[in-house]
Amino acid sequence: MTPFIRLHPDDDVLIARSQLLGGTVLDGLTVRGLVPPGHKVAVRALDAGTPVRRYNQIIGFASRPIAAGEHVHTHNLDMGAAKGAFERDYAVGSDVKPAPARREAHFMGIQRADGRVATRNYIGVLSSVNCSATAARAIADHFSRQNRPEALAAFPQVDGVVALTHGSGCGMDTEGLGLKLLERTLAGYATHANFAAILVVGLGCEANQIKTWLTHSHLAETPLFQVFNIQDSGGTRQTVAKGIALIEQMLPLANAVQRVPCSAAHLTVGLQCGGSDGYSGISANPALGAAVDLLVAHGGTAILSETPEIYGAEHLLTRRAVRAEVADKLIERIHWWEQYTALNGGEMNNNPSPGNKAGGLTTILEKSLGAVAKGGTSNLQAVYEYAEPVREHGFVYMDTPGYDPVSATGQVAGGANLICFTTGRGSAYGCAPSPSLKLATNSALWQRQEEDMDINCGEIIDGSCSIQAMGQRIFELMLATASGQSSKSERHGYGQNEFVPWQIGAVM
């Protein structure tokens, strides 16, 4: 096994498999200085201002002369004079390919009366506003499997009662984008297949009025969907008691389900990466992409997101767009983010994070090129705004921030009933009501944090597994998890605190 990874013959950099010491001669290249694992080494001398390529794509520009064998990172690579605003060849639709032959696979899912298919069977307690969060959490805590196992002992088909609370819902423009996003997110969760029943608790005087939200979202109360306010219920104690009583009425109905064989076409998987490193675009992300192609071939749906983390790689997606308007919508969202970050005194290269950089990623261009690999090679069928219901099958895109909990919250609101999350630095993320699978990019992370990781894609770096074989393993793990096998994060009890709707606009 070579000490370097060469991703394309025309690349200006190689990736170190392990830490390299200065003076080491490898493949005719003399290493200059210490190079950490996952970081880049120049294969040739580069003048200042020269574009630097990885994946045969521009990841930045030399900010000073770089010698062959030198460590390439933040000290000598940046976004260039135009800060990454160089021309991309969008070539809309040029990589669209014929639909794959339809394949069949099944998982043991839960069939709802209206035809939706669930991978989990929760009861959810949503808060309309932060002011009702404590009451909502107290209601769910009464049914905690960890602290009060007797509360759900008679209802083995119910996965749990979870409170999904947030820090918003008031102090905002009642006609603005911020409230529209919150309404859409809450509606997506309220109608999510993985919830057998929903209780919504408000305060009463908030901007996010429950009755208005019901009207805007075309929702109405039923025995398994109840709403009420603290101010109408006599205060906190009586609110909690009322909520507990309502859930006790819901439990027998929620428990009356069984798992049955369901087509993999009913899987909608949200794709996430967090704590990325220099190996993310080499191992876990392309392996997840291979699994996505398998999922699409079986009729399923995959949602790629995190718009600030596809910046500089969006042209690889427009080439796969099935229609010009799909590509146009993606490009429009990219321009929206450029304006949004500028309005707030930032720029797109504020991402990568310090942890990403420590792992070997230098610019957002480099990070994005690795991130889009999660989407495989399937045609891009549609582009959605945050938390919009995902209607199309196949590979789709949803505009979200790059911050993982906010992004995944939008995907679940859109209908994702499973999350796949790649990480190189290590992540402790979990999701409710949709289980989240963690994919480690390197074996060192797997060995260090195996209790949080579901699969080790570091075997690709180690040379013991191919991308395609790992993709097959990930796809099979998707089916097993959708059938009820618990993920590592579920075993740790993650999910309630990771509900983070996107807050946008002025706080009044």
XYZ file of C-alpha atoms in Angstrom:
508
model
C 0.000 0.000 0.000
C 1.415 3.379 -1.013
C 1.935 6.127 1.610
C -0.010 8.562 -0.573
C -3.428 8.557 -2.183
C -3.531 9.936 -5.720
C -7.115 10.798 -6.682
C -6.531 11.892 -10.299
C -3.468 11.833 -12.568
C -3.699 15.600 -13.114
C -3.961 16.527 -9.420
C -1.396 18.935 -7.954
C -1.554 17.249 -4.545
C -1.414 13.800 -2.972
C -3.105 12.819 0.298
C -1.024 11.346 3.142
C -2.291 8.003 4.473
C -0.331 8.519 7.709
C 1.901 11.163 9.257
C 4.916 11.908 7.074
C 8.277 13.207 8.317
C 10.379 15.800 6.524
C 13.188 14.336 4.442
C 11.313 11.127 3.693
C 11.609 10.167 0.037
C 8.469 8.495 -1.291
C 7.742 7.675 -4.928
C 10.539 10.018 -5.956
C 9.064 12.889 -3.906
C 10.994 14.362 -0.970
C 8.681 15.444 1.809
C 9.412 18.920 3.204
C 8.447 19.227 6.860
C 5.837 17.368 8.899
C 2.626 16.393 7.081
C -0.271 15.090 9.247
C -2.459 12.199 8.085
C -5.213 13.223 5.670
C -3.321 16.362 4.640
C -2.011 17.345 1.219
C 1.491 17.242 -0.284
C 2.402 19.152 -3.452
C 3.511 16.885 -6.303
C 5.114 19.740 -8.230
C 6.275 23.310 -7.713
C 3.435 25.832 -7.920
C 3.735 29.589 -8.455
C 1.747 32.070 -6.381
C -1.730 32.512 -7.845
C -1.717 29.115 -9.553
C -4.962 27.113 -9.243
C -4.441 23.946 -7.201
C -6.362 20.802 -8.161
C -7.647 17.829 -6.204
C -10.199 15.413 -7.776
C -9.031 17.260 -10.943
C -11.078 20.217 -9.662
C -9.905 23.576 -8.318
C -9.732 23.575 -4.500
C -8.031 26.981 -4.213
C -5.061 29.030 -5.332
C -1.470 29.097 -4.120
C -1.153 32.136 -1.871
C 2.641 31.981 -2.185
C 5.115 29.803 -4.112
C 4.815 26.127 -3.114
C 7.706 23.688 -3.531
C 7.311 20.060 -4.588
C 6.951 17.874 -1.478
C 5.675 20.772 0.645
C 2.660 20.529 2.942
C -0.261 22.329 1.246
C -2.700 23.905 3.676
C -3.969 27.225 5.022
C -0.468 28.760 5.127
C -0.064 28.555 1.349
C -3.522 27.917 -0.145
C -6.585 30.178 -0.175
C -9.670 31.046 -2.244
C -7.758 33.399 -4.546
C -8.207 37.066 -5.354
C -11.834 36.531 -6.393
C -12.557 34.572 -3.190
C -13.726 31.540 -5.125
C -15.913 33.416 -7.597
C -14.249 31.935 -10.685
C -16.345 30.733 -13.610
C -17.829 27.226 -13.356
C -18.919 25.179 -16.340
C -22.455 24.229 -15.323
C -23.016 22.132 -18.488
C -26.633 21.531 -17.469
C -27.742 17.955 -18.025
C -24.508 16.832 -19.688
C -24.037 13.931 -17.245
C -27.672 12.784 -17.181
C -27.813 9.050 -17.825
C -30.567 6.518 -18.500
C -32.520 5.398 -15.451
C -30.988 2.273 -13.882
C -32.746 -1.076 -14.200
C -35.269 -1.280 -11.379
C -34.197 -3.572 -8.563
C -36.218 -4.897 -5.640
C -35.328 -5.060 -1.959
C -37.442 -4.935 1.173
C -37.294 -3.890 4.796
C -39.673 -4.521 7.660
C -41.560 -1.246 7.887
C -44.735 0.085 9.458
C -47.565 0.722 7.015
C -49.753 3.694 7.975
C -53.453 3.729 7.064
C -52.892 6.440 4.443
C -50.156 4.473 2.660
C -47.113 6.148 4.206
C -44.361 3.829 5.482
C -42.474 4.372 8.718
C -39.140 3.110 9.976
C -39.952 3.999 13.602
C -43.111 4.380 15.713
C -42.883 7.343 18.080
C -45.284 9.707 19.788
C -44.043 13.279 19.498
C -44.559 16.310 21.719
C -43.857 19.505 19.761
C -43.605 22.998 21.186
C -44.950 25.887 19.138
C -42.625 28.286 20.939
C -39.674 28.171 23.317
C -41.986 29.310 26.129
C -43.760 25.930 26.079
C -40.592 23.854 25.782
C -40.297 23.027 29.490
C -43.889 21.793 29.698
C -43.468 19.741 26.521
C -40.303 18.149 27.874
C -41.981 17.352 31.201
C -44.818 15.558 29.392
C -42.387 13.403 27.414
C -40.209 12.742 30.475
C -43.176 11.079 32.171
C -42.882 8.332 29.536
C -39.085 8.045 29.556
C -37.925 4.465 28.979
C -34.748 5.229 30.925
C -36.319 6.801 34.020
C -39.880 5.432 34.017
C -39.843 2.166 32.051
C -43.153 1.126 33.540
C -44.949 3.933 31.658
C -44.489 2.199 28.293
C -44.198 -1.408 29.469
C -47.601 -2.306 28.049
C -46.838 -0.705 24.661
C -43.872 -2.570 23.144
C -44.587 -1.378 19.588
C -44.103 2.280 20.596
C -40.455 3.305 20.249
C -40.851 6.148 22.726
C -42.351 9.524 23.524
C -40.031 12.348 22.498
C -40.230 16.092 23.058
C -38.952 18.171 20.148
C -38.540 21.707 21.412
C -36.747 24.741 20.018
C -35.612 28.282 20.810
C -37.912 30.195 18.488
C -41.609 30.839 17.821
C -41.850 34.461 18.948
C -40.005 37.767 18.656
C -40.275 37.478 14.878
C -42.167 38.936 11.927
C -45.494 37.108 11.712
C -45.405 37.463 7.922
C -41.675 36.887 7.459
C -39.558 34.062 6.075
C -38.415 32.988 9.538
C -41.922 32.112 10.697
C -42.755 30.469 7.367
C -39.752 28.184 7.767
C -40.754 27.308 11.338
C -44.353 26.603 10.306
C -43.174 24.378 7.464
C -40.745 22.511 9.709
C -43.322 21.847 12.435
C -45.872 20.730 9.828
C -43.337 18.300 8.364
C -42.767 16.733 11.757
C -46.450 16.734 12.674
C -47.228 14.688 9.559
C -44.089 12.527 9.556
C -44.706 8.819 9.021
C -42.415 7.913 11.945
C -44.853 9.566 14.368
C -47.918 7.531 15.219
C -49.331 10.456 17.188
C -48.507 14.110 17.889
C -49.217 16.508 20.738
C -48.483 20.222 20.164
C -48.112 22.481 23.198
C -48.115 26.274 22.924
C -48.085 29.165 25.361
C -50.972 31.138 23.851
C -49.683 34.609 23.060
C -46.735 33.749 20.800
C -46.162 34.891 17.233
C -46.441 31.294 16.072
C -50.136 30.930 16.875
C -51.211 27.284 16.771
C -54.574 27.992 15.114
C -52.905 30.053 12.399
C -50.282 27.344 11.891
C -53.009 24.713 11.547
C -54.728 26.781 8.876
C -51.541 27.522 6.947
C -50.494 23.854 7.128
C -53.923 22.413 6.269
C -53.978 20.413 9.489
C -56.870 19.526 11.787
C -57.090 17.824 15.163
C -57.798 14.096 15.382
C -57.574 11.563 18.234
C -53.890 11.116 17.308
C -53.162 14.826 16.726
C -53.972 17.169 19.619
C -53.039 20.800 20.306
C -53.515 23.126 23.287
C -51.984 26.135 25.082
C -50.621 26.637 28.589
C -52.605 29.858 29.057
C -55.862 28.019 28.311
C -55.037 25.058 30.564
C -54.507 26.693 33.934
C -50.707 26.923 33.942
C -47.734 24.594 33.789
C -48.781 21.868 36.251
C -52.206 21.420 34.705
C -50.709 21.577 31.195
C -48.327 18.728 31.994
C -51.131 16.672 33.552
C -53.356 17.278 30.516
C -50.571 16.310 28.124
C -49.853 13.084 30.012
C -53.559 12.162 29.984
C -53.823 12.791 26.222
C -50.791 10.637 25.484
C -52.161 7.854 27.674
C -55.224 7.885 25.407
C -53.009 7.805 22.293
C -50.763 4.948 23.381
C -53.120 1.999 22.708
C -53.810 3.316 19.190
C -50.124 3.959 18.527
C -49.231 0.480 19.767
C -51.626 -1.239 17.355
C -49.059 -1.689 14.569
C -46.815 -4.425 13.287
C -43.866 -4.476 10.920
C -44.481 -5.909 7.466
C -42.299 -6.285 4.353
C -42.107 -2.930 2.528
C -40.330 -1.971 -0.682
C -37.054 -0.082 -0.376
C -38.809 2.503 -2.573
C -40.377 3.773 0.676
C -36.981 4.767 2.096
C -36.099 8.458 2.050
C -32.568 9.006 3.322
C -31.106 12.352 4.387
C -27.381 12.635 3.603
C -25.203 14.453 6.125
C -21.498 14.996 6.789
C -20.104 16.590 9.928
C -16.629 16.862 11.397
C -15.252 16.156 7.923
C -11.563 15.503 7.316
C -9.170 14.959 4.430
C -10.408 11.386 4.038
C -14.138 12.224 3.837
C -14.117 12.703 0.078
C -12.057 9.534 -0.417
C -13.787 6.954 1.777
C -17.110 7.528 3.571
C -18.623 10.095 1.207
C -18.083 8.169 -2.060
C -19.075 4.925 -0.290
C -22.318 6.579 0.818
C -22.689 7.795 -2.769
C -22.429 4.196 -3.967
C -25.151 3.244 -1.470
C -27.298 6.131 -2.753
C -27.012 4.825 -6.313
C -28.184 1.429 -5.043
C -31.066 3.046 -3.158
C -32.155 4.978 -6.251
C -31.982 1.805 -8.364
C -34.371 0.231 -5.832
C -36.832 3.126 -6.185
C -35.820 4.972 -3.022
C -35.000 8.623 -2.418
C -31.865 10.368 -1.160
C -31.693 14.030 -0.107
C -28.375 15.878 -0.436
C -28.255 19.209 1.430
C -25.955 21.737 3.146
C -25.717 24.419 0.447
C -22.690 26.205 1.973
C -20.918 22.840 1.714
C -21.530 22.283 -1.994
C -20.240 25.764 -2.875
C -17.645 25.376 -5.606
C -18.945 21.934 -6.532
C -22.460 22.870 -7.631
C -21.439 22.462 -11.278
C -21.039 18.730 -10.644
C -24.726 18.643 -9.681
C -26.091 20.857 -12.468
C -24.545 18.438 -14.945
C -26.824 15.743 -13.514
C -30.003 17.872 -13.495
C -32.812 16.243 -15.490
C -34.300 19.609 -16.473
C -32.912 23.115 -16.897
C -35.255 24.491 -14.226
C -33.794 22.039 -11.674
C -30.290 23.354 -12.338
C -31.526 26.963 -12.357
C -33.098 26.549 -8.933
C -29.876 25.133 -7.494
C -27.829 27.997 -8.948
C -30.372 30.500 -7.585
C -29.948 29.052 -4.093
C -26.159 29.355 -4.394
C -26.514 33.062 -5.298
C -28.954 33.523 -2.392
C -26.323 32.180 0.000
C -23.642 34.480 -1.435
C -25.911 37.460 -0.746
C -27.012 36.140 2.653
C -23.476 35.634 3.945
C -22.366 39.025 2.605
C -25.369 40.716 4.275
C -24.266 39.225 7.589
C -20.625 40.249 7.197
C -19.352 36.807 6.267
C -18.257 34.872 3.215
C -18.710 31.334 1.965
C -15.190 30.360 3.039
C -16.093 30.927 6.722
C -16.708 27.177 6.385
C -14.610 24.827 6.850
C -14.553 24.725 10.629
C -11.373 24.564 12.756
C -11.890 20.818 13.126
C -12.211 20.385 9.346
C -8.936 22.241 8.876
C -7.181 20.170 11.525
C -8.314 17.112 9.562
C -6.730 18.367 6.342
C -9.443 20.408 4.591
C -8.231 23.879 3.616
C -10.997 25.712 1.707
C -14.740 25.375 1.248
C -14.042 24.444 -2.377
C -12.100 21.385 -1.254
C -14.664 20.464 1.378
C -17.543 20.818 -1.074
C -15.951 18.617 -3.725
C -15.733 15.827 -1.169
C -19.204 16.520 0.243
C -21.059 16.161 -3.072
C -19.675 12.624 -3.374
C -22.372 11.591 -0.870
C -24.864 12.065 -3.708
C -23.404 9.299 -5.863
C -23.839 9.546 -9.622
C -27.619 9.366 -10.056
C -29.579 12.019 -11.948
C -30.707 15.079 -9.973
C -34.514 14.997 -10.070
C -35.536 18.092 -8.066
C -34.385 20.944 -5.819
C -36.390 21.840 -2.710
C -36.281 24.732 -0.279
C -35.825 24.119 3.429
C -38.339 21.676 4.980
C -40.457 21.431 1.839
C -42.166 18.048 1.384
C -40.058 15.837 -0.878
C -42.378 14.455 -3.562
C -39.960 13.158 -6.193
C -38.283 9.763 -5.971
C -34.595 9.330 -6.717
C -31.733 11.717 -5.969
C -32.882 15.202 -4.921
C -31.443 18.308 -3.284
C -32.751 20.406 -0.379
C -31.390 23.869 0.413
C -30.238 23.947 4.042
C -27.454 25.469 6.127
C -24.336 23.373 6.608
C -24.836 23.090 10.383
C -25.764 19.436 10.795
C -28.683 19.562 13.277
C -30.357 22.394 11.331
C -29.800 20.656 8.013
C -31.044 17.248 9.176
C -34.090 18.870 10.811
C -35.068 20.246 7.395
C -34.542 16.880 5.735
C -36.695 15.056 8.291
C -39.384 17.728 7.927
C -39.253 16.990 4.208
C -39.907 13.300 4.858
C -36.533 11.615 5.491
C -37.185 8.465 7.514
C -33.484 7.636 7.839
C -30.280 9.704 8.081
C -26.784 8.663 6.984
C -24.062 10.830 8.505
C -20.381 10.640 7.538
C -17.706 11.984 9.893
C -13.927 12.074 10.023
C -13.257 13.985 13.228
C -16.018 12.245 15.190
C -19.637 13.158 15.794
C -22.150 12.423 18.510
C -25.237 13.328 16.493
C -28.502 11.392 16.695
C -31.989 12.071 15.388
C -35.613 11.506 16.336
C -37.896 10.320 14.909
C -35.602 9.157 12.068
C -32.632 6.950 13.051
C -29.172 8.222 12.112
C -26.302 6.015 10.963
C -22.719 7.233 11.524
C -20.075 6.409 8.932
C -16.445 6.832 10.049
C -14.042 8.002 7.335
C -10.919 6.500 8.913
C -9.988 3.554 11.103
C -8.317 5.705 13.776
C -11.682 7.369 14.441
C -13.427 3.977 14.441
C -11.004 2.652 17.048
C -11.284 5.796 19.155
C -15.063 6.318 18.990
C -16.522 2.962 17.962
C -19.401 3.289 20.433
C -20.745 6.179 18.330
C -19.942 4.838 14.850
C -22.126 2.353 12.927
C -19.707 1.424 10.150
C -15.993 1.901 9.418
C -15.357 3.274 5.945
C -11.708 3.644 6.918
C -11.251 0.158 5.489
C -11.212 1.881 2.087
C -8.202 3.983 3.134
C -6.566 0.872 4.614
C -6.974 -0.936 1.294
C -9.109 -3.773 2.671
C -12.426 -2.790 1.064
C -13.516 -1.134 -2.178
C -15.890 1.812 -2.429
C -18.516 -0.324 -4.156
C -18.321 -3.114 -1.582
C -18.625 -0.579 1.248
C -21.589 1.003 -0.536
C -23.319 -2.380 -0.571
C -22.682 -2.771 3.164
C -24.113 0.686 3.844
C -27.216 -0.083 1.764
C -27.759 -3.326 3.677
C -27.332 -1.435 6.964
C -29.956 1.070 5.789
C -32.427 -1.779 5.292
C -31.614 -3.377 8.643
C -31.950 -0.070 10.501
C -35.202 0.766 8.709
C -36.428 -2.662 9.868
C -35.936 -1.717 13.507
C -32.297 -2.467 14.273
C -31.159 0.326 16.588
C -28.368 2.694 15.590
C -25.531 3.563 17.974
C -26.962 7.031 18.599
C -30.382 5.548 19.425
C -28.775 3.307 22.032
C -27.257 6.409 23.631
C -30.626 8.185 23.689
C -29.814 10.923 21.174
C -32.492 12.705 19.209
C -34.595 15.084 21.286
C -32.030 17.888 21.601
C -31.018 17.669 17.947
C -34.285 19.156 16.666
C -33.030 22.586 15.506
C -35.239 24.447 12.988
C -33.449 27.043 10.874
C -33.769 30.485 12.484
C -33.517 33.247 9.925
C -34.294 36.946 10.114
C -34.256 39.563 12.852
C -35.076 38.614 16.454
C -37.427 41.362 17.560
